Coordinates of C-alpha atoms in Angstrom, one line a residue:
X11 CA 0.0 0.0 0.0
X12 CA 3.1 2.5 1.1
X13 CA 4.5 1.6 -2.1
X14 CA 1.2 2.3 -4.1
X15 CA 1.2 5.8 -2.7
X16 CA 5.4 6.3 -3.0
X17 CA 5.3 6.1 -7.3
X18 CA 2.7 8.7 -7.8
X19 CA 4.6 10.5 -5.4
X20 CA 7.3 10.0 -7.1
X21 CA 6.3 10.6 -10.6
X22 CA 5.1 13.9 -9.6
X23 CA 8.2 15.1 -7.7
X24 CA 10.5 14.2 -10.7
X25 CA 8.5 16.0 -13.0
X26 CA 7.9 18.9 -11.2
X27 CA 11.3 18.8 -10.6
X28 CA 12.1 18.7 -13.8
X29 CA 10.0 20.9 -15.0
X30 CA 11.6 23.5 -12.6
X31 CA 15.0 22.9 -13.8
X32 CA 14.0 23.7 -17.3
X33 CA 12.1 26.9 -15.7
X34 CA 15.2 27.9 -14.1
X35 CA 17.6 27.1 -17.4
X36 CA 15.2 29.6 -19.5
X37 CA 15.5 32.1 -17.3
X38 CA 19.2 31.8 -16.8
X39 CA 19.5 31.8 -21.0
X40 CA 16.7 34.0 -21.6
X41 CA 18.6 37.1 -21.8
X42 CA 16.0 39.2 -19.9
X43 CA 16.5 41.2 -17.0
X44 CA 13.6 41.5 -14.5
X45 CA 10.0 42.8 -15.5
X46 CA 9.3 46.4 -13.6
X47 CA 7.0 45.0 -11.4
X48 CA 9.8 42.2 -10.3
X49 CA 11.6 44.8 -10.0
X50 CA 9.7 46.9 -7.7
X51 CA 8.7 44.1 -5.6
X52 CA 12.5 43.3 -5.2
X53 CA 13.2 47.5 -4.4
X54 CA 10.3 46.7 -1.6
X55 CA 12.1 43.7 -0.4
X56 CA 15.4 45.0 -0.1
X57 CA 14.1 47.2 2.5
X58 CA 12.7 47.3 5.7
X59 CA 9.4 45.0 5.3
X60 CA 6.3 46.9 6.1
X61 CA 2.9 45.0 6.6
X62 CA 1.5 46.5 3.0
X63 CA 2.4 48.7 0.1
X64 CA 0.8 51.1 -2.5
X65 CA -0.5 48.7 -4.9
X66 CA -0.1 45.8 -2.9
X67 CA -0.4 43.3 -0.3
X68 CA 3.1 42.2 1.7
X69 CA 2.9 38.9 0.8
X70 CA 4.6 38.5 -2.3
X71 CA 7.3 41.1 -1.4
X72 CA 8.1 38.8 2.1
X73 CA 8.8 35.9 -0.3
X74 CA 10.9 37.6 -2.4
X75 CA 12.9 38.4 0.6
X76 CA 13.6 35.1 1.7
X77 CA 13.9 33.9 -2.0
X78 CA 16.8 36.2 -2.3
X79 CA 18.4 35.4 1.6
X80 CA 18.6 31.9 0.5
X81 CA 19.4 32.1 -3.3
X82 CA 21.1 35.9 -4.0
X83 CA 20.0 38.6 -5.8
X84 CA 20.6 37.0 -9.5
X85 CA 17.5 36.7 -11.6
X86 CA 17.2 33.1 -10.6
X87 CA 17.6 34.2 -6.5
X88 CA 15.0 36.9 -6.9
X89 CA 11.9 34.4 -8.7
X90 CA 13.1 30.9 -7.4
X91 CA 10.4 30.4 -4.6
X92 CA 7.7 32.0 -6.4
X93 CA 8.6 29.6 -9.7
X94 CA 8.5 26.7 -6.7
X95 CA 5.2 28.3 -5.6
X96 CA 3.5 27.9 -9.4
X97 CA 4.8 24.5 -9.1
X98 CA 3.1 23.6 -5.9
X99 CA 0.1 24.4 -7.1
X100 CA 0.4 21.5 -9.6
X101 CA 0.9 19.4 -6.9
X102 CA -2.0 20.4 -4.3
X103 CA -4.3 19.5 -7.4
X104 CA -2.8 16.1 -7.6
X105 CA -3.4 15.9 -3.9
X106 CA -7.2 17.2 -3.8
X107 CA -7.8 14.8 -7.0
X108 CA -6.8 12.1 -5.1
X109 CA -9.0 13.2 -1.9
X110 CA -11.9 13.4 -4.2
X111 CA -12.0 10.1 -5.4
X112 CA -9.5 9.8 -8.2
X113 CA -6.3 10.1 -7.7
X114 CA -5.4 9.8 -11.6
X115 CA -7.8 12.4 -12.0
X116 CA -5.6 15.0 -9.6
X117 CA -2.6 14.0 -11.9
X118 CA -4.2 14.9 -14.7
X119 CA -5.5 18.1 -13.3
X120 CA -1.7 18.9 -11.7
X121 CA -0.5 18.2 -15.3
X122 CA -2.9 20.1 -17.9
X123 CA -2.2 23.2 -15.2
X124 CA 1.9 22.5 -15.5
X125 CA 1.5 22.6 -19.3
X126 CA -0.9 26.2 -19.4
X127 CA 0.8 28.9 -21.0
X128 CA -0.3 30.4 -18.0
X129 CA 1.8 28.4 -15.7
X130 CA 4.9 28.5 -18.4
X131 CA 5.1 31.8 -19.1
X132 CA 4.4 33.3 -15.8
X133 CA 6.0 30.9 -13.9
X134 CA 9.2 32.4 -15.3
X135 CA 8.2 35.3 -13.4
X136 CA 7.6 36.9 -9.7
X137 CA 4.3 38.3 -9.4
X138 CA 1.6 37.9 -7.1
X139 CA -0.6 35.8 -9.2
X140 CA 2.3 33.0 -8.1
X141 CA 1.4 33.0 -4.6
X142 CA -2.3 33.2 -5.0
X143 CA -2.3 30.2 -7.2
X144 CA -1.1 28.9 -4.8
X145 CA -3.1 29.6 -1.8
X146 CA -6.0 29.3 -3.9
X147 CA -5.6 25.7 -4.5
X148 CA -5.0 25.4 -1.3
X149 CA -8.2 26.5 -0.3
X150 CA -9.4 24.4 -2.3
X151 CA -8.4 21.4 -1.3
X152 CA -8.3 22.5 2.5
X153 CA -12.3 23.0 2.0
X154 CA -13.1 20.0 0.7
X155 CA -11.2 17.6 3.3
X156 CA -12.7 19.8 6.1
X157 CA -16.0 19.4 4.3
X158 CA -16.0 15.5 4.2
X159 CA -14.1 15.2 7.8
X160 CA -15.8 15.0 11.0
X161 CA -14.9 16.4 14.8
X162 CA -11.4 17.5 15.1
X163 CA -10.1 16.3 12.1
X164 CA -12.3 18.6 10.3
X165 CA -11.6 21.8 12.2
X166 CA -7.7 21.0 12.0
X167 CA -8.8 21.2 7.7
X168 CA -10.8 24.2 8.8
X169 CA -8.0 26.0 10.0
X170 CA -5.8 25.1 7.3
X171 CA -8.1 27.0 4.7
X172 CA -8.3 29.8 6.8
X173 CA -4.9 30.0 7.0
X174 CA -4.5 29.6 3.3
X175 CA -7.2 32.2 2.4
X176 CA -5.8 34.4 4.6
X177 CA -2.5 34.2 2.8
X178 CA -4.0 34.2 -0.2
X179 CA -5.6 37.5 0.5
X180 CA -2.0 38.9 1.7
X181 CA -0.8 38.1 -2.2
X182 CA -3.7 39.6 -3.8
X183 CA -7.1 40.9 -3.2
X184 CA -8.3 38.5 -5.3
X185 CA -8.4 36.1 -3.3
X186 CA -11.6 37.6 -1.7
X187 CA -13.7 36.1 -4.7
X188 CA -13.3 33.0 -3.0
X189 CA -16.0 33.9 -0.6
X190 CA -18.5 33.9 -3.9
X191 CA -17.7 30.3 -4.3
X192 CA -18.2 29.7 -0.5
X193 CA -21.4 30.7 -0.9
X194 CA -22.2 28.6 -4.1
X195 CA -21.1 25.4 -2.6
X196 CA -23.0 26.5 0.9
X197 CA -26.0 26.7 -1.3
X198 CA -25.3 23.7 -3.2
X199 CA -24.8 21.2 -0.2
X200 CA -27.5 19.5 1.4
X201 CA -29.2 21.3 4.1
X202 CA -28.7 18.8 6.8
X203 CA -24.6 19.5 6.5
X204 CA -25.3 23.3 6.1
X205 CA -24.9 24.0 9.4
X206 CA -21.9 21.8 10.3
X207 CA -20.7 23.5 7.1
X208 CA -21.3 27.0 8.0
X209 CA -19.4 27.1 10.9
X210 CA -16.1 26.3 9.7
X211 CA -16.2 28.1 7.0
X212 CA -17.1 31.1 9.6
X213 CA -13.8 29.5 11.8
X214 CA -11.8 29.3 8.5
X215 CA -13.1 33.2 7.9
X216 CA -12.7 34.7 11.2
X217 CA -8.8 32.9 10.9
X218 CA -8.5 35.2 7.4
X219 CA -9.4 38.1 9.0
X220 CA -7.1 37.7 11.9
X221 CA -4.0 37.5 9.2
X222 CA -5.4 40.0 7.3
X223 CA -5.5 42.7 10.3
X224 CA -1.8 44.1 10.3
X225 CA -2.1 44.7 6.6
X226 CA -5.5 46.3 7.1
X227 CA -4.5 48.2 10.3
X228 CA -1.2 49.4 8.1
X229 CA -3.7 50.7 5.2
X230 CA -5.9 52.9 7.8
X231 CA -3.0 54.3 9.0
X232 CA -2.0 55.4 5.6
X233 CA -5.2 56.5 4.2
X234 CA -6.0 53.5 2.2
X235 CA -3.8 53.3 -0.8
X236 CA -3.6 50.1 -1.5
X237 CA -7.7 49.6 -1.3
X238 CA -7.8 53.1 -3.2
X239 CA -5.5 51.5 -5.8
X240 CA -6.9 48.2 -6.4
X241 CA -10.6 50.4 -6.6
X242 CA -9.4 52.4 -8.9
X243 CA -7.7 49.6 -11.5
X244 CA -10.9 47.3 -11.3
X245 CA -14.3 49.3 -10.0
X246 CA -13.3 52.6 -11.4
X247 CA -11.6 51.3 -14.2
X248 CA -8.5 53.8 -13.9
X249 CA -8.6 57.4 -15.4
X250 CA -7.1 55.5 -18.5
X251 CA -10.5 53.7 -19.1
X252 CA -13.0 56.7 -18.8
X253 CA -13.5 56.8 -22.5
X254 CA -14.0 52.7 -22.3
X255 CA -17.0 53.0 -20.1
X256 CA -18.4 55.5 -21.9
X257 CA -18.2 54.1 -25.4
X258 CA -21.0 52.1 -27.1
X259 CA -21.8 48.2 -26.7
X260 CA -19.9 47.4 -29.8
X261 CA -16.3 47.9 -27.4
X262 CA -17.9 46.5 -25.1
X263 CA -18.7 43.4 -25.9
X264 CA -15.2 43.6 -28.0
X265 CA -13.6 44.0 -24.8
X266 CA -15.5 41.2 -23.2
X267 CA -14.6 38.9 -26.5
X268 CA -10.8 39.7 -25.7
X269 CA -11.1 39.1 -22.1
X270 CA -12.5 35.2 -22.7
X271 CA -10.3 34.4 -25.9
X272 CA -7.0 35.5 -23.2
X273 CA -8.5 33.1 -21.2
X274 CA -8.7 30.0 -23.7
X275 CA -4.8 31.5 -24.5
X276 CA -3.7 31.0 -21.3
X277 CA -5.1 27.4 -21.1
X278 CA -4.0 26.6 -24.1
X279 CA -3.6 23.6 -26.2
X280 CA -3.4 20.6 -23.9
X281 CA -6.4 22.0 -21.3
X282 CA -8.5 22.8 -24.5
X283 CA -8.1 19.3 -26.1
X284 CA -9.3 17.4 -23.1
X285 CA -12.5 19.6 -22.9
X286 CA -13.0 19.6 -26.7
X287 CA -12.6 15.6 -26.4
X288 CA -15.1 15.3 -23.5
X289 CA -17.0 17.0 -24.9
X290 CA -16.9 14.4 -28.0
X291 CA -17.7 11.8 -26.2
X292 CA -20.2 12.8 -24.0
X293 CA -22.9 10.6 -25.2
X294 CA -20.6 7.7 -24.7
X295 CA -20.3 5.5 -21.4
X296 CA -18.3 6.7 -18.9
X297 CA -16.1 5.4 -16.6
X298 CA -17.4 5.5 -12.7
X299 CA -15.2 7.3 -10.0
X300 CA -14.1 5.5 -7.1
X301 CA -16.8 5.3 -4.5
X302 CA -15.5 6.7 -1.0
X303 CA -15.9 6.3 2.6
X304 CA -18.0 9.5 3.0
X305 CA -20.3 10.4 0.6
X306 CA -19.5 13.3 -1.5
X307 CA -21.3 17.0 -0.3
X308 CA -20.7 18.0 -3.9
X309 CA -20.1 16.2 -7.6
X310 CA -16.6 16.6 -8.5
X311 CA -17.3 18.6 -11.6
X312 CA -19.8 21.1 -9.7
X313 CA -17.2 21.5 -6.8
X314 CA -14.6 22.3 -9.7
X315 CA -16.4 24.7 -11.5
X316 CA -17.7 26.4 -8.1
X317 CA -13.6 27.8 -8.0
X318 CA -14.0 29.5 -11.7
X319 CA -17.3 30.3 -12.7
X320 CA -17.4 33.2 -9.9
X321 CA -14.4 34.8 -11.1
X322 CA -14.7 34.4 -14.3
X323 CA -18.3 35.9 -13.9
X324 CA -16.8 38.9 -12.3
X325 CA -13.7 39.3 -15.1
X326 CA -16.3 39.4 -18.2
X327 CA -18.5 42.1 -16.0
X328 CA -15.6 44.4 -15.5
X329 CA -14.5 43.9 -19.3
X330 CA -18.2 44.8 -20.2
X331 CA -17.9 48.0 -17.7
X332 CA -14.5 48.6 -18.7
X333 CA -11.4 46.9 -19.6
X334 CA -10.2 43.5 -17.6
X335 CA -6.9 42.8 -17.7
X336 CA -6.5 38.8 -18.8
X337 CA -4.9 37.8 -15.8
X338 CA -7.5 38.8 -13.4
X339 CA -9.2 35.6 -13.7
X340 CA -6.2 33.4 -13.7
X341 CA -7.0 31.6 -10.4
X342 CA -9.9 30.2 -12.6
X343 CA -7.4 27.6 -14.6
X344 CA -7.6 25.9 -11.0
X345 CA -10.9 25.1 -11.1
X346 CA -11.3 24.6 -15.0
X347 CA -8.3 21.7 -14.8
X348 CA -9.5 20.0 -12.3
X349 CA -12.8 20.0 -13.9
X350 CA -10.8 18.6 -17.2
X351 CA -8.9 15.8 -15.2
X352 CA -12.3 14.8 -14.2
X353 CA -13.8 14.7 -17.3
X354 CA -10.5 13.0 -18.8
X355 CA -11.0 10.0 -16.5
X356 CA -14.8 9.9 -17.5
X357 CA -14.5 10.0 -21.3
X358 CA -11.6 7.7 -21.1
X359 CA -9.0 9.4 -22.7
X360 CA -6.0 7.5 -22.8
X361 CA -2.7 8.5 -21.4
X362 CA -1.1 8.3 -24.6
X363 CA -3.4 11.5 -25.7
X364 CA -3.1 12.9 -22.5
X365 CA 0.8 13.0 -22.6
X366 CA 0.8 14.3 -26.4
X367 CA -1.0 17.3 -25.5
X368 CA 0.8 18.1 -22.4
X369 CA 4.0 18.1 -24.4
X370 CA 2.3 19.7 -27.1
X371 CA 1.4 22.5 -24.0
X372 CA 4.7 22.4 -22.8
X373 CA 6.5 22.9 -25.9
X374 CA 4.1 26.0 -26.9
X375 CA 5.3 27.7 -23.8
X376 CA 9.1 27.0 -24.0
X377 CA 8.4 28.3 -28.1
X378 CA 6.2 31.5 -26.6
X379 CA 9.1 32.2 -23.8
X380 CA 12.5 32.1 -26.2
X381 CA 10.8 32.7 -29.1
X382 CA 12.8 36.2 -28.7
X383 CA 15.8 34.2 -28.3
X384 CA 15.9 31.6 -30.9
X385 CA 16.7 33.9 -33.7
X386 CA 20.1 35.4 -31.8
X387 CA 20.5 31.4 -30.8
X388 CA 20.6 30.9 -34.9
X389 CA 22.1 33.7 -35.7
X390 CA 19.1 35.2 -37.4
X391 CA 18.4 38.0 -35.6
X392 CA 14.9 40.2 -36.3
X393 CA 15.4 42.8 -39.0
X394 CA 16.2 46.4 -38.3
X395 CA 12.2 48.1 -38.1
X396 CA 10.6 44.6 -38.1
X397 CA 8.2 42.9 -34.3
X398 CA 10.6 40.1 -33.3
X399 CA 8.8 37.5 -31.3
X400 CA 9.8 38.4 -28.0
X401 CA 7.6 38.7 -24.8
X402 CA 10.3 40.0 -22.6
X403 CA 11.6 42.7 -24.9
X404 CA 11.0 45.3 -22.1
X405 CA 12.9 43.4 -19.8
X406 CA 16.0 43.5 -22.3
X407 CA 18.5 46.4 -22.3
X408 CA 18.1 47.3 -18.7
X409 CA 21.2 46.0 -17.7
X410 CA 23.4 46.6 -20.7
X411 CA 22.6 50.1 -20.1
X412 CA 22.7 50.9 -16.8
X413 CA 25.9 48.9 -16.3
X414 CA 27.1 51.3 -19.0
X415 CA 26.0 54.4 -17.3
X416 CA 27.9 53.1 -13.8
X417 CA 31.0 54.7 -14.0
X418 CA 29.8 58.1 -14.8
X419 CA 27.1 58.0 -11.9
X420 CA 29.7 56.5 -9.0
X421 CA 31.3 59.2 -7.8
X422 CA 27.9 61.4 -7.5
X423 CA 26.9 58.0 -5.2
X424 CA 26.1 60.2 -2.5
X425 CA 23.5 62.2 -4.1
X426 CA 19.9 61.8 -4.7
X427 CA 19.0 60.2 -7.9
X428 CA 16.2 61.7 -9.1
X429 CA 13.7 60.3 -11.9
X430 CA 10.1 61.0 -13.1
X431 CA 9.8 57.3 -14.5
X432 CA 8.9 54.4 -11.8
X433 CA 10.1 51.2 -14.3
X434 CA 13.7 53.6 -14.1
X435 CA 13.8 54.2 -10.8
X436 CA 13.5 50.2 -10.2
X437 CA 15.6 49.3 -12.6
X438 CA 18.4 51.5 -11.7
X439 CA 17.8 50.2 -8.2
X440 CA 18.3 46.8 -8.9
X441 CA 20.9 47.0 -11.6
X442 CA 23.2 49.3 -9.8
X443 CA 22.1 47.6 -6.1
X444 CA 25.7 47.7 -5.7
X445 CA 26.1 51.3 -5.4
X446 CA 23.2 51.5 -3.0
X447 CA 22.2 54.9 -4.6
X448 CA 19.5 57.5 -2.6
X449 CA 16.6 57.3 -5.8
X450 CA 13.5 59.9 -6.0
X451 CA 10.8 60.3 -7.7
X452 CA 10.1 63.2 -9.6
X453 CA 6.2 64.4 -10.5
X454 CA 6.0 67.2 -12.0
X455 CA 2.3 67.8 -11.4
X456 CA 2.8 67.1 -8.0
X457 CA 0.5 63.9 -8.2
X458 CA 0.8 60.9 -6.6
X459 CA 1.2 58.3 -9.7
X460 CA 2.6 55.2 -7.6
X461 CA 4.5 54.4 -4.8
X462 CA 7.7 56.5 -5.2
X463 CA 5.9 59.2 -5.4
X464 CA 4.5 59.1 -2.2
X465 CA 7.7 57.5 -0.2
X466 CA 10.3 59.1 -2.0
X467 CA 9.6 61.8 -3.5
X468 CA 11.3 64.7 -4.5
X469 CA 9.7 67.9 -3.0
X470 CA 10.5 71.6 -4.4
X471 CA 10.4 73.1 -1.0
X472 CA 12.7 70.2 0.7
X473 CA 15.3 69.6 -2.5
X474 CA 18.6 69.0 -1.8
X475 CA 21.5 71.0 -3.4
X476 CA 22.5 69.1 -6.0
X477 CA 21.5 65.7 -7.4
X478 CA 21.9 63.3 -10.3
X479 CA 18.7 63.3 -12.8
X480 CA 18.1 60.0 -15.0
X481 CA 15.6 60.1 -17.8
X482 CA 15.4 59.3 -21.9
X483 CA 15.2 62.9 -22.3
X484 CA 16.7 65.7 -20.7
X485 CA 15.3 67.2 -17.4
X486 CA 12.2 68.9 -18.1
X487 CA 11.4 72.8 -17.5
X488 CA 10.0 72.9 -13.9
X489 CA 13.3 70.4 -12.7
X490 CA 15.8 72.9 -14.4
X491 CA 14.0 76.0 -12.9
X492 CA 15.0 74.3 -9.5
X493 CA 18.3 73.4 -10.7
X494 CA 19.8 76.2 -13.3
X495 CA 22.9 75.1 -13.1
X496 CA 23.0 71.6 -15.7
X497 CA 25.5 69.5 -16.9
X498 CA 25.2 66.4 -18.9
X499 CA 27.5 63.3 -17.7
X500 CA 26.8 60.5 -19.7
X501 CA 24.2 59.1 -22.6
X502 CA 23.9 55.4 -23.3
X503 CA 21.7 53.2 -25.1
X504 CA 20.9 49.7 -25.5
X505 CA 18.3 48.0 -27.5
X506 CA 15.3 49.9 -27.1
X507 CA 16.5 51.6 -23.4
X508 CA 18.0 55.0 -23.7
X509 CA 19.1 56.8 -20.5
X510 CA 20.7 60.0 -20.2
X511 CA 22.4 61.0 -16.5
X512 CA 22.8 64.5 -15.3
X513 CA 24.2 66.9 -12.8
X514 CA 21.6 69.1 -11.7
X515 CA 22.8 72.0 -9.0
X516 CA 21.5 75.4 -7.4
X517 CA 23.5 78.2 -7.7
X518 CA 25.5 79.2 -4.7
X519 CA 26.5 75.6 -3.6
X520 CA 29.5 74.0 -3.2
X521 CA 29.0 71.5 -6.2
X522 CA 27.8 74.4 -8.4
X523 CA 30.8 74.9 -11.6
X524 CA 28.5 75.8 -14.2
X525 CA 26.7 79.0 -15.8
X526 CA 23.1 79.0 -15.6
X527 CA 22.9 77.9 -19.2
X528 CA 24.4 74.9 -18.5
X529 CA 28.0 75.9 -20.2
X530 CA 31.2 75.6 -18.0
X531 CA 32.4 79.2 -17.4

């Protein structure tokens, strides 16, 4: 019986592990720096924690510091846990498949979500939709051995999804779309078990809440900014979108229509097949599921779909009102995989098909990811003027040029560094981390745009001296009425990242050698 268990085991630990070390090798040989985000969230990391930031929960940023205690600050030592956390998520699947009835079933599930372009193109990267895929299956499977468990076995499962949602909701707010699906499944149980129901998932909630707390108690102190943020990006829409909400039903349900064909995209081949094949053979016998010791609150396919159809719901509502990014939704692939292992064991589709389109899946990924690479791999780089196939061509550049731009900025290292661009600021943090340089942000407005404007701002009425501007451009008007006195110390450029460095100073100061038209006298 221990050996029964040990091979599947087994089988999924090697290939998870595997599939990690091929994760890790295209990020090593990817030629990509970090995305500005990953960047930000390492920025965050690299100082003193704080129990929540501007546009988001501490979570992530927590992770990223330990990632980089254990591993370094390379590229790899910045994303490794959350790649491992994308990973996991594959494997919790296998593990709630298994509790459901079918543990062939959960390795089908674990694999379809391994082989989403979802899971291989963002699990390259750090973002918070790593962790909550995480959590999120998790909760899933947390619920549903608390569900089917009885005195204190089912509180300890209890308390393990409250713990889990809690997380979950310290990685990303959306996490709290989980409660829609609580309430689904409450309704969809059978009202003898409602109660017995009910209150652990108000023990499993009242958990969440007490996790959530410091991050909440941190917001009010603050004014709110990461609520106000995360209103303003998915209720309001941001500014950007006014003209979205207002324009006629023809964008809108064009909006909707690109919202759910990014959601087929990031299932991709191998998830689509299986539905497309049950769906084939639905009039067809189909195999029975395992019976259990306790009977099931739920059918496996309605307790799936109960962890996607709610957010899912919610992501084609705010593409109708708006615009919703593809991703928003991506803690739905949880619920629609599971649902296709299911309906892979039912319809009978043979492992042989199953493993084509996983590779198939796989391979579309590694292809999507390097596609940027393969032509400077061959030797057939993209034409000057023509789209190369390249998905991290923002991320390229950054460290070419900025490691180009060091020498001239190092001996002004004990001067503010002052920007009006965020992905620059981060960039230059990060890239030039060995410098530990002072950076600003510059508004010019005076508005608060993201977080570096409202923690490190440059004010007119508190400006130092002297300082070091970085931009593409040269300092604007209302930066050089501060600072007269401007001399240019270095332009660089690489790929599509230009940077130019200057010496801004006041008259009068120490520093100051120029005329105020910016000419040595």
């Amino acid at each position: 019986m221990i050996g029964s268990r040990l091979k599947p085991a087994l089988a999924v630990a090697l290939g998870l592990a595997l599939l990690l070390a091929w994760r890790c090798w295209q990020v090593l040989h990817s030629g990509a720096g970090l995305h500005v985000d990953e960047a930000q969230y390492w920025y965050w990391s690299s100082r003193p924690l704080d129990w929540g930031y501007f546009s988001k929960p501490p979570l992530l940023v927590g992770l990223i510091r330990l990632s980089t205690d254990l591993f370094g600050h390379g590229l790899l030592g910045v994303k490794a846990l959350t790649m491992v956390a994308w990973l996991l998520a594959s494997a919790v699947l296998w593990r709630l498949g298994a509790a459901m009835g079918s543990e062939r079933a959960g390795l089908i599930a674990a694999a379809l979500l391994a082989a989403t372009p979802a899971s291989g193109l963002l699990g390259l990267s750090a973002t918070t939709d790593s962790v909550l895929m995480l959590f999120w299956s998790l909760v899933m499977w947390g619920s549903w051995r608390a569900a089917h468990a009885e005195g204190a076995v089912a509180w300890r499962w209890w308390a393990l999804t409250g713990l889990a949602l809690g997380l979950g909701l310290l990685s990303k707010y959306t996490a709290g779309a989980l409660s829609l699906s609580a309430l689904w499944l409450l309704w969809r149980c059978p009202p003898a078990r409602r109660g017995q129901l009910l209150a652990g998932l108000a023990l499993a909630a009242g958990i969440a809440i007490l996790l959530l707390l410091p991050h909440l108690f941190w917001n009010m102190h603050n004014g709110w900014p990461t609520l106000h943020h995360t209103l303003d990006i998915t209720v309001q829409g941001g500014a950007a979108s006014a003209a979205d909400r207002a324009a006629g039903w023809g964008h809108k349900l064009g909006s909707a229509a690109e919202f759910g064909l990014g959601q087929l995209l990031l299932l991709g081949p191998a998830g689509l097949a299986v539905l497309a094949l049950a769906w084939k053979r639905r009039h067809q016998p189909v195999a029975q599921p395992a019976t259990t010791a306790t009977p099931a609150l739920w059918s496996a396919l309605g307790y799936a779909w109960a962890f996607a159809w709610p957010l899912l719901a919610l992501g084609l509502l705010q593409a109708l009102r708006a615009k919703a990014q593809v991703n928003w939704a991506l803690p739905a692939l949880l619920g629609i995989c599971l649902a296709a292992g299911w309906l892979a064991v039912r319809s009978k589709i043979s492992g042989k098909v199953l493993a084509t389109w996983v590779l198939a899946g796989l391979l579309l990924s590694a292809a999507i990811a390097q596609g940027g690479d393969l032509r400077r791999w061959i030797g057939r780089p993209a034409a000057a003027g023509k789209p190369a196939w390249d998905i991290w061509s923002r991320m390229r550049g950054w460290h070419e040029a900025l490691g180009a731009l060091a020498p001239a900025l190092a001996p002004h290292r004990d001067l503010p560094w002052v920007t009006s661009d965020r992905t620059l600021l981060v960039q230059t943090g990060y890239e030039l981390r060995a410098l530990q340089p002072e950076l600003r942000s510059w508004s010019p407005g005076g508005q608060v745009r993201h977080h570096f404007d409202w923690k490190q701002p440059l004010r007119p009425e508190a400006a130092p001296a002297a300082l070091v501007f970085l931009g593409d451009e040269t300092p604007d008007a209302a930066l050089l009425a501060l600072y007269p006195l401007a001399r240019p110390l270095a332009a660089v450029e690489s790929g599509r990242v230009r940077l130019q460095a200057w010496l801004l100073e006041r008259p009068g100061t120490a520093l100051a050698t120029l005329t105020p038209t910016g000419q040595h006298p």
